[in-house]
Coordinates of C-alpha atoms in Angstrom, one line a residue:
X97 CA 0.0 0.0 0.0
X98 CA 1.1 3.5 -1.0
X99 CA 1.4 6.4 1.3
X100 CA 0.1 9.5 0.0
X101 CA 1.6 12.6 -0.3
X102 CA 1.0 15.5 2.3
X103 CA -1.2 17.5 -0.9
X104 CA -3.7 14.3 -0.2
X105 CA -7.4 15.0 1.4
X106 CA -7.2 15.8 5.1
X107 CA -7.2 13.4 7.5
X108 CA -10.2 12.6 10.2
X109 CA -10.7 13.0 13.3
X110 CA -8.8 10.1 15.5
X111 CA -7.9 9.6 18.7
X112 CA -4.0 9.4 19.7
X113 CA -3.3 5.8 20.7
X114 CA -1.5 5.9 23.9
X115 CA -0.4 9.2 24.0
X116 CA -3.1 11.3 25.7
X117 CA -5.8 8.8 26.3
X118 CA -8.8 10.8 27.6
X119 CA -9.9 9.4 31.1
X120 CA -12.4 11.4 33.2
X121 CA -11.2 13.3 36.5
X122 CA -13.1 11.5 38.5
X123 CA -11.2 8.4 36.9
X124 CA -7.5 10.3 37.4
X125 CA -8.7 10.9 41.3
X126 CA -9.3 7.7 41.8
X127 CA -5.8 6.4 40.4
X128 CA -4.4 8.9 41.8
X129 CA -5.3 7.9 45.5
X130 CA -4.1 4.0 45.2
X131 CA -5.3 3.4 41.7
X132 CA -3.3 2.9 38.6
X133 CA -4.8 3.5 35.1
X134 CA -1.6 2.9 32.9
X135 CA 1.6 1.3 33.1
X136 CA 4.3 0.6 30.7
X137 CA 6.9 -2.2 30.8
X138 CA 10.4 -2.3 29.4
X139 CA 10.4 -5.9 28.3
X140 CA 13.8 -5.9 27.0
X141 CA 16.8 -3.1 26.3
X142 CA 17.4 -5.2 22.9
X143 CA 17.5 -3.3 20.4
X144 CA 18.4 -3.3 16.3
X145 CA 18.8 0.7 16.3
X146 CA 21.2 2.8 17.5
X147 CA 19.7 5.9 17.8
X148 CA 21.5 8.9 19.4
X149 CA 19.2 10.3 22.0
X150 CA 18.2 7.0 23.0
X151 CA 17.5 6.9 26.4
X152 CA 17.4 2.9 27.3
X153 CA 21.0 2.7 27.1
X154 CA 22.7 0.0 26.3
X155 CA 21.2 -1.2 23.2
X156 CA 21.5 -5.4 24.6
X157 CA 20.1 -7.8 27.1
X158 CA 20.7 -7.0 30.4
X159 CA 21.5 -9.3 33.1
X160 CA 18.1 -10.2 35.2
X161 CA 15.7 -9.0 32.4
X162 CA 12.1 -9.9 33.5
X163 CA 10.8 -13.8 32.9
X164 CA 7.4 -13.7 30.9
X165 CA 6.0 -15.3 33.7
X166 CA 7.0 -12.5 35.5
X167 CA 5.5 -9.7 33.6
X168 CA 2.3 -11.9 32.9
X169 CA 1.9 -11.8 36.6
X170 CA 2.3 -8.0 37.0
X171 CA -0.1 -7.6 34.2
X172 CA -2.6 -9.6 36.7
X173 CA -1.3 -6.9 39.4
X174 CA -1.9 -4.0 37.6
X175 CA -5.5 -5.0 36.4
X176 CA -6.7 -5.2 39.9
X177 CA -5.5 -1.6 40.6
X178 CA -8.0 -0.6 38.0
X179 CA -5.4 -0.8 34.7
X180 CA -6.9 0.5 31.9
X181 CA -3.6 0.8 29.1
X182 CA -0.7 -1.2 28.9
X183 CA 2.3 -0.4 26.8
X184 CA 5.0 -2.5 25.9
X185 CA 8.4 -0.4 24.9
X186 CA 12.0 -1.6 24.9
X187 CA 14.5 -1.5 23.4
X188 CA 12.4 -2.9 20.8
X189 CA 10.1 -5.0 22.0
X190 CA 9.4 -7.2 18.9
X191 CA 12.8 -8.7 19.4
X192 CA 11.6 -9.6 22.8
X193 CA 9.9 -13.5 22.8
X194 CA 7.4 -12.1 26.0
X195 CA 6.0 -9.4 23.6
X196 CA 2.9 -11.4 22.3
X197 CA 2.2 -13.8 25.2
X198 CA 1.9 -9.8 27.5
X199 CA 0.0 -8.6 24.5
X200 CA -2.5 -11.5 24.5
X201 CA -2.9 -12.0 28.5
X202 CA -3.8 -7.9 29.0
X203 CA -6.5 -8.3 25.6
X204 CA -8.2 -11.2 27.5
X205 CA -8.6 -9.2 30.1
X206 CA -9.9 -6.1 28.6
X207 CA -7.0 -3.9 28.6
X208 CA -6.0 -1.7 26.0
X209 CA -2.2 -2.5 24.7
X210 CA 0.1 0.3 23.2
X211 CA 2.8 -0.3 21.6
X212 CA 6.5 1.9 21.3
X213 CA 8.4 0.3 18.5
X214 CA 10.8 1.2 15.2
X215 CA 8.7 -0.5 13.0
X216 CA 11.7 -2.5 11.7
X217 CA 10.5 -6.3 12.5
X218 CA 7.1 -5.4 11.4
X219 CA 5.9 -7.8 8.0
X220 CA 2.6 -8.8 7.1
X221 CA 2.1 -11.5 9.4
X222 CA 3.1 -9.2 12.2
X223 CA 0.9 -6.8 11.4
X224 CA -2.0 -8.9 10.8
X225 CA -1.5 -10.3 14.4
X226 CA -1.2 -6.9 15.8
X227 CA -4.4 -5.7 14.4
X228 CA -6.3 -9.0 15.5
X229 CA -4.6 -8.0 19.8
X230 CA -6.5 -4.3 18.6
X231 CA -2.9 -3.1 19.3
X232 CA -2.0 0.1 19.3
X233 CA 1.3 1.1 17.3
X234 CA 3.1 4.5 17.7
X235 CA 6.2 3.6 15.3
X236 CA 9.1 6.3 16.0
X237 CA 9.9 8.1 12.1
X238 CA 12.2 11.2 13.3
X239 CA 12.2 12.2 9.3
X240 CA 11.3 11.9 6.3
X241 CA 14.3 12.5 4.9
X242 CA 16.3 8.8 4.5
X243 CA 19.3 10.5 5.3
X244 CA 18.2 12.5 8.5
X245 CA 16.5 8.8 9.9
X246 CA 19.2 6.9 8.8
X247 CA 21.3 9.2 11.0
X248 CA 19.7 9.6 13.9
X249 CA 18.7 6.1 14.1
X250 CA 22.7 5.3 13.3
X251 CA 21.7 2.2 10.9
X252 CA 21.5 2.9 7.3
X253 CA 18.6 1.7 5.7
X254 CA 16.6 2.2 8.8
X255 CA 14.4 4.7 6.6
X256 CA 13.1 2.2 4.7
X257 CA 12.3 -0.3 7.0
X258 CA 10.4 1.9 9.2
X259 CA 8.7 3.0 5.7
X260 CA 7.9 -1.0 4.9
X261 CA 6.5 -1.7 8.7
X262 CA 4.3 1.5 8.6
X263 CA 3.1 0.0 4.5
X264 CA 2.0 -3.5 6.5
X265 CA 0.6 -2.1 9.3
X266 CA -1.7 0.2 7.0
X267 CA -2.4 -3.6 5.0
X268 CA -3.2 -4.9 8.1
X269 CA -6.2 -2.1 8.4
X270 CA -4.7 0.8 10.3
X271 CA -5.6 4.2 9.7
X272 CA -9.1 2.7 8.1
X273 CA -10.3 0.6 11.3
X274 CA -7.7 1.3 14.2
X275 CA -5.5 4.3 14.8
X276 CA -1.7 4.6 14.2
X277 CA 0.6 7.0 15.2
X278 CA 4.3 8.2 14.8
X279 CA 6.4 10.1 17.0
X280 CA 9.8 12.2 16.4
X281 CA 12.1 12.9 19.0
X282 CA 12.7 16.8 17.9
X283 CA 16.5 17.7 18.1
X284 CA 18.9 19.8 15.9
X285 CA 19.3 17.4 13.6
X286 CA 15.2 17.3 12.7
X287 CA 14.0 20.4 13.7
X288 CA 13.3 22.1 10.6
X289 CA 11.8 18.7 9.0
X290 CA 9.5 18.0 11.9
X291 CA 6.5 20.4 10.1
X292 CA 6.7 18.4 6.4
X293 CA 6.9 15.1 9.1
X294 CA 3.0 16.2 10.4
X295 CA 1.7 17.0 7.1
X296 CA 2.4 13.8 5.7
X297 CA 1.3 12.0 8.7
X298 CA -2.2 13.8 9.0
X299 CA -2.4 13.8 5.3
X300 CA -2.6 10.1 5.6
X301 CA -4.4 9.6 8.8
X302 CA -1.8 8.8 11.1
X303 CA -1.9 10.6 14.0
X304 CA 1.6 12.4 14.8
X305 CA 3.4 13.4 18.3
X306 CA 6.0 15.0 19.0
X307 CA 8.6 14.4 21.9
X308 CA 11.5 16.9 23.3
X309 CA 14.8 15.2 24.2
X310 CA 15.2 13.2 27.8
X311 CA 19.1 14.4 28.6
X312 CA 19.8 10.6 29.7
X313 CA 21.1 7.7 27.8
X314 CA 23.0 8.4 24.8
X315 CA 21.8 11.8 24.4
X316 CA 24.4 12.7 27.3
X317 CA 27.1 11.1 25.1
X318 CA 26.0 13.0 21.8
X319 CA 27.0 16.8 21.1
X320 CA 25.1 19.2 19.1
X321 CA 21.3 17.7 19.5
X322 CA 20.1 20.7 21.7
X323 CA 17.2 22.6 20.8
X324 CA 16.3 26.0 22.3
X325 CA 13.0 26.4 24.4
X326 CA 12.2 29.8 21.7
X327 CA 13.0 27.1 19.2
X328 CA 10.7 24.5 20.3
X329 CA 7.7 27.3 20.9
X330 CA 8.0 28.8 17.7
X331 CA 7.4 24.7 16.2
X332 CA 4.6 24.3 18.3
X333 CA 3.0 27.4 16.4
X334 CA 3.5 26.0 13.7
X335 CA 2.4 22.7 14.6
X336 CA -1.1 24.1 15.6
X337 CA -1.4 26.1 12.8
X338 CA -0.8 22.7 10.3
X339 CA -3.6 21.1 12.5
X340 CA -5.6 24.1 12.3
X341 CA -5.9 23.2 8.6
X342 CA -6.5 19.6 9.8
X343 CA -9.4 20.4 11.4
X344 CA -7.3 19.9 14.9
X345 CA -7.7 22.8 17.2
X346 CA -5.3 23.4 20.1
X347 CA -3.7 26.5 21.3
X348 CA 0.6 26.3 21.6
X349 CA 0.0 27.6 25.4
X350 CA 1.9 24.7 27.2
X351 CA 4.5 22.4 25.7
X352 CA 2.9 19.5 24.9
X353 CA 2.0 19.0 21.6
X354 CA -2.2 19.2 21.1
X355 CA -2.2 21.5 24.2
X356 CA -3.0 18.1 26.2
X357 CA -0.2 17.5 29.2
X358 CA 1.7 14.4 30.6
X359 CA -0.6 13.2 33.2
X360 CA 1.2 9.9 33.8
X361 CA 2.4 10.6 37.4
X362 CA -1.3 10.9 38.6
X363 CA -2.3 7.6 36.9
X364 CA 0.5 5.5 36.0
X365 CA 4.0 3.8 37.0
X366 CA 7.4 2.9 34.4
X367 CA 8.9 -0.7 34.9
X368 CA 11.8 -1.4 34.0
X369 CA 13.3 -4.4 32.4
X370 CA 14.2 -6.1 35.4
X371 CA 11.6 -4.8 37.3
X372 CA 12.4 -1.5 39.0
X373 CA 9.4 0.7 39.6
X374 CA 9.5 4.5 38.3
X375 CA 7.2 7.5 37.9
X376 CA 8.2 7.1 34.1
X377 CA 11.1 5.7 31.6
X378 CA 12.6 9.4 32.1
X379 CA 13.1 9.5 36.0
X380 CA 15.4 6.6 37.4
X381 CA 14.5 6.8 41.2
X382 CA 14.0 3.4 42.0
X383 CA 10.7 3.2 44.5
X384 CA 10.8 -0.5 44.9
X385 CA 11.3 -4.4 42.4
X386 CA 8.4 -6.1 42.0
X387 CA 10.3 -9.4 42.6
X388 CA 10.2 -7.8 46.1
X389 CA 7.1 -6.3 47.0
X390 CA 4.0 -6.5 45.5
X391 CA 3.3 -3.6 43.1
X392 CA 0.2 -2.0 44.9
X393 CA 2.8 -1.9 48.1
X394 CA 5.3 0.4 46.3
X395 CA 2.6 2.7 44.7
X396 CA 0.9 3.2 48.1
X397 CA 4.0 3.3 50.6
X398 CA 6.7 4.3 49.0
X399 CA 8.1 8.1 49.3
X400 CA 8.3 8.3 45.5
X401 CA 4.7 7.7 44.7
X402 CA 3.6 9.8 47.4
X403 CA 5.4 12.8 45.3
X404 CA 4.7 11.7 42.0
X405 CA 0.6 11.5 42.7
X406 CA 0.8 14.3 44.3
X407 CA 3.2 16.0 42.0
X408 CA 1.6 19.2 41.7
X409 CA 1.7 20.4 45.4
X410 CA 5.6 19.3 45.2
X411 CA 6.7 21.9 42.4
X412 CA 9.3 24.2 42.7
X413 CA 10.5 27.2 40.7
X414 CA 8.8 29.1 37.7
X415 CA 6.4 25.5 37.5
X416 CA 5.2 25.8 41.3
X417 CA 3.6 29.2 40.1
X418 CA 2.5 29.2 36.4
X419 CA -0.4 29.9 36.3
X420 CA -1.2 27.2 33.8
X421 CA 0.2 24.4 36.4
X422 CA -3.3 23.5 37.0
X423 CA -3.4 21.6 32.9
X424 CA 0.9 21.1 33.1
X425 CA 3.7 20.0 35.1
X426 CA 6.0 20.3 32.7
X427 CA 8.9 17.2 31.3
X428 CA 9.8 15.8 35.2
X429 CA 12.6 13.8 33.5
X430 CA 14.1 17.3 31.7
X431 CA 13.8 18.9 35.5
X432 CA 15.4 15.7 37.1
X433 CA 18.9 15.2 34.1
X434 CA 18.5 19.1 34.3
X435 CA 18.9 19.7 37.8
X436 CA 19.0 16.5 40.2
X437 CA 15.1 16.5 41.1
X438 CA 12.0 15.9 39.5
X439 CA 10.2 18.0 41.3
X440 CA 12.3 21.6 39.7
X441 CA 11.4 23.4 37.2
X442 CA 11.4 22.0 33.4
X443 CA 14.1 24.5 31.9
X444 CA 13.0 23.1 28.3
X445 CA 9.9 24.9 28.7
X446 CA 9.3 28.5 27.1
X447 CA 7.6 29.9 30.0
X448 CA 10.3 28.4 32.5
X449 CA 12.8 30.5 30.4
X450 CA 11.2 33.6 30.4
X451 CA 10.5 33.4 33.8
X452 CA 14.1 32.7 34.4
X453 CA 14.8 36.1 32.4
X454 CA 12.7 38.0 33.5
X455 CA 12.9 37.6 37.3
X456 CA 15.5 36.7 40.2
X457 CA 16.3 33.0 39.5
X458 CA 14.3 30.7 42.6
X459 CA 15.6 29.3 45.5
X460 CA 15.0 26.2 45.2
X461 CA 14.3 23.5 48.4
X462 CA 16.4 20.8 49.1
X463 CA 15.5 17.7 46.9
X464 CA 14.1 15.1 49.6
X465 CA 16.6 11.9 49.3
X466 CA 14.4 9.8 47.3
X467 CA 14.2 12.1 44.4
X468 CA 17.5 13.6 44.0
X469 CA 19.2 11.9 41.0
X470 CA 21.0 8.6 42.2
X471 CA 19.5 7.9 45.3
X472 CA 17.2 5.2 45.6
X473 CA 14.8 4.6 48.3

């Protein structure tokens, strides 16, 4: 199947699989107090790709990954905390032998599954078997430019087989009967290609996302990938002025992309590939194993969660008094590889800059042990 150009008809309306799924307030409240409505698992750090902001560092098995008993058994967990989504992210995760038996246990079980992948193992068969799960794909495509993806991914070729995975999974019925998305990771390299990027996607009804760089992983190691908070602002404009023509309305106020914030840290928990609990894949403050306590213990009683659900009151700096703190919290894994706590202010954020600029820079409070950067609970 052929992808049609960005001069095609305009796409429809379509939700964003696993990017901003809509859930009530009362549904967030409830989460939020003992509750858990998504949860993403790191089934393996395997991965065919290289790509230079990665930020599950390294690229191979790790000693002690997670048994697919293991994970099956945390999926069981999770559902009885209320679980709603589950995404399954690596590495890749197709290269991962648990990925299927996961995806099947959560569909018997009524649970929406997500998927974070390079699109690179996808083939007919694959695709066809995805669509039957109702999976949800968000394939990352950082350009369309072969030699841009090729680079930032640091595998020649990779262009194309992103490109063939996206063809099968379109095949398979995506786009027509279930929603598929891409996302970029917007750095130097990209920047300027990012707008061309969203008109293709929305002229073929693929729903793109944006995301800015998490300073861990192998961004850390590569120079020159930086991007300005007046530069990422002035793409959001013209982000929302592409979906304007789209027939998507949102305002570039906050930055997320479609105006619609990270809520994760009210609803959701990270695990890792050998079964560390987090806040998210961008903040590595370890608040318990699940081979050691059961999962509803360390979202209840561990100092962590009792920050990250109530992350809002914890703030500091320019994000404790925006006055748009109320829809956003800003990147917490930008404020933690920025500054040594996820609770400080996102510096990749326009309004944390101006703010910054304009006024006496914050004192800000001592970091409680638990999350400063490198010290565990």
């Amino acid at each position: 199947m052929m992808l049609r150009t960005a001069s095609g008809p305009a796409a429809p309306r379509i939700h964003s699989p696993g990017l901003s799924f809509a859930f009530t307030p009362e549904e967030i409240e409830a989460a939020r107090r003992g509750g858990l409505l998504s949860m993403d698992i790191q089934l393996t750090h395997l991965c065919n790709f290289r790509c230079r902001y990665c930020y599950a560092t390294p690229n191979e098995r790790v000693a002690g990954e997670l048994q697919q008993e293991e994970v099956l058994k945390l999926v069981d967990e999770a559902t009885a905390l209320g679980l709603r989504t589950l995404t399954l992210t690596g590495g890749e995760p197709l290269l991962d032998k648990k990925f299927f038996p996961a995806a099947r246990h959560a569909f018997q079980r009524g649970i929406q599954v997500l998927m974070f992948t390079n699109a690179s193992r996808i083939t007919r068969e694959i695709a066809q078997e995805l669509f039957n799960l109702r999976i949800s794909p968000c394939v990352k495509l950082d350009s369309l430019s072969p030699a841009t993806q090729n680079h930032l991914a640091a595998k020649e070729g990779s262009h194309s087989l992103i490109l063939n995975g996206l063809r099968h999974l379109i095949a398979a019925g995506y786009t027509r009967k279930l929603p598929l998305a891409i996302n970029a990771a917007v750095c130097r390299d990209n920047l300027h290609e990012i707008p061309e990027l969203w008109r293709w996607a929305r002229a073929n009804r693929i729903t793109p996302s944006i995301s800015r760089l998490q300073w861990m992983g192998r961004a850390q190691e590569t120079s020159g990938l930086e991007v300005s908070p007046a530069e990422l602002h002035h793409l959001y404009q013209i982000l929302s002025d592409i979906d304007r023509s789209f027939g998507f309305l949102w305002e570039p106020d906050i930055p997320w992309h479609g105006g619609r914030a990270c809520v994760r840290y009210h609803i959701g928990c990270f695990i890792d590939a050998t079964g560390n609990v987090q806040p998210c894949s961008g903040v590595p403050v370890k608040a318990g194993n699940i081979r050691h306590q059961p999962l509803a213990t360390i979202l209840s009683e561990s100092e962590v969660f009792q920050v990250a659900r109530n992350i809002r009151r914890a703030l500091q700096g320019a994000c404790a008094s925006c006055p748009l703190n109320s829809r956003c919290y800003g990147c917490r894994s930008i404020a933690y590889f920025s500054t040594g706590s996820f609770v400080a202010s996102d510096p990749s954020c326009w309004r944390v800059a101006s703010f910054h600029k304009n006024s006496s820079p914050p004192v800000e409070l001592e970091c409680k042990r638990c999350i400063s950067r490198g010290e565990p609970s």
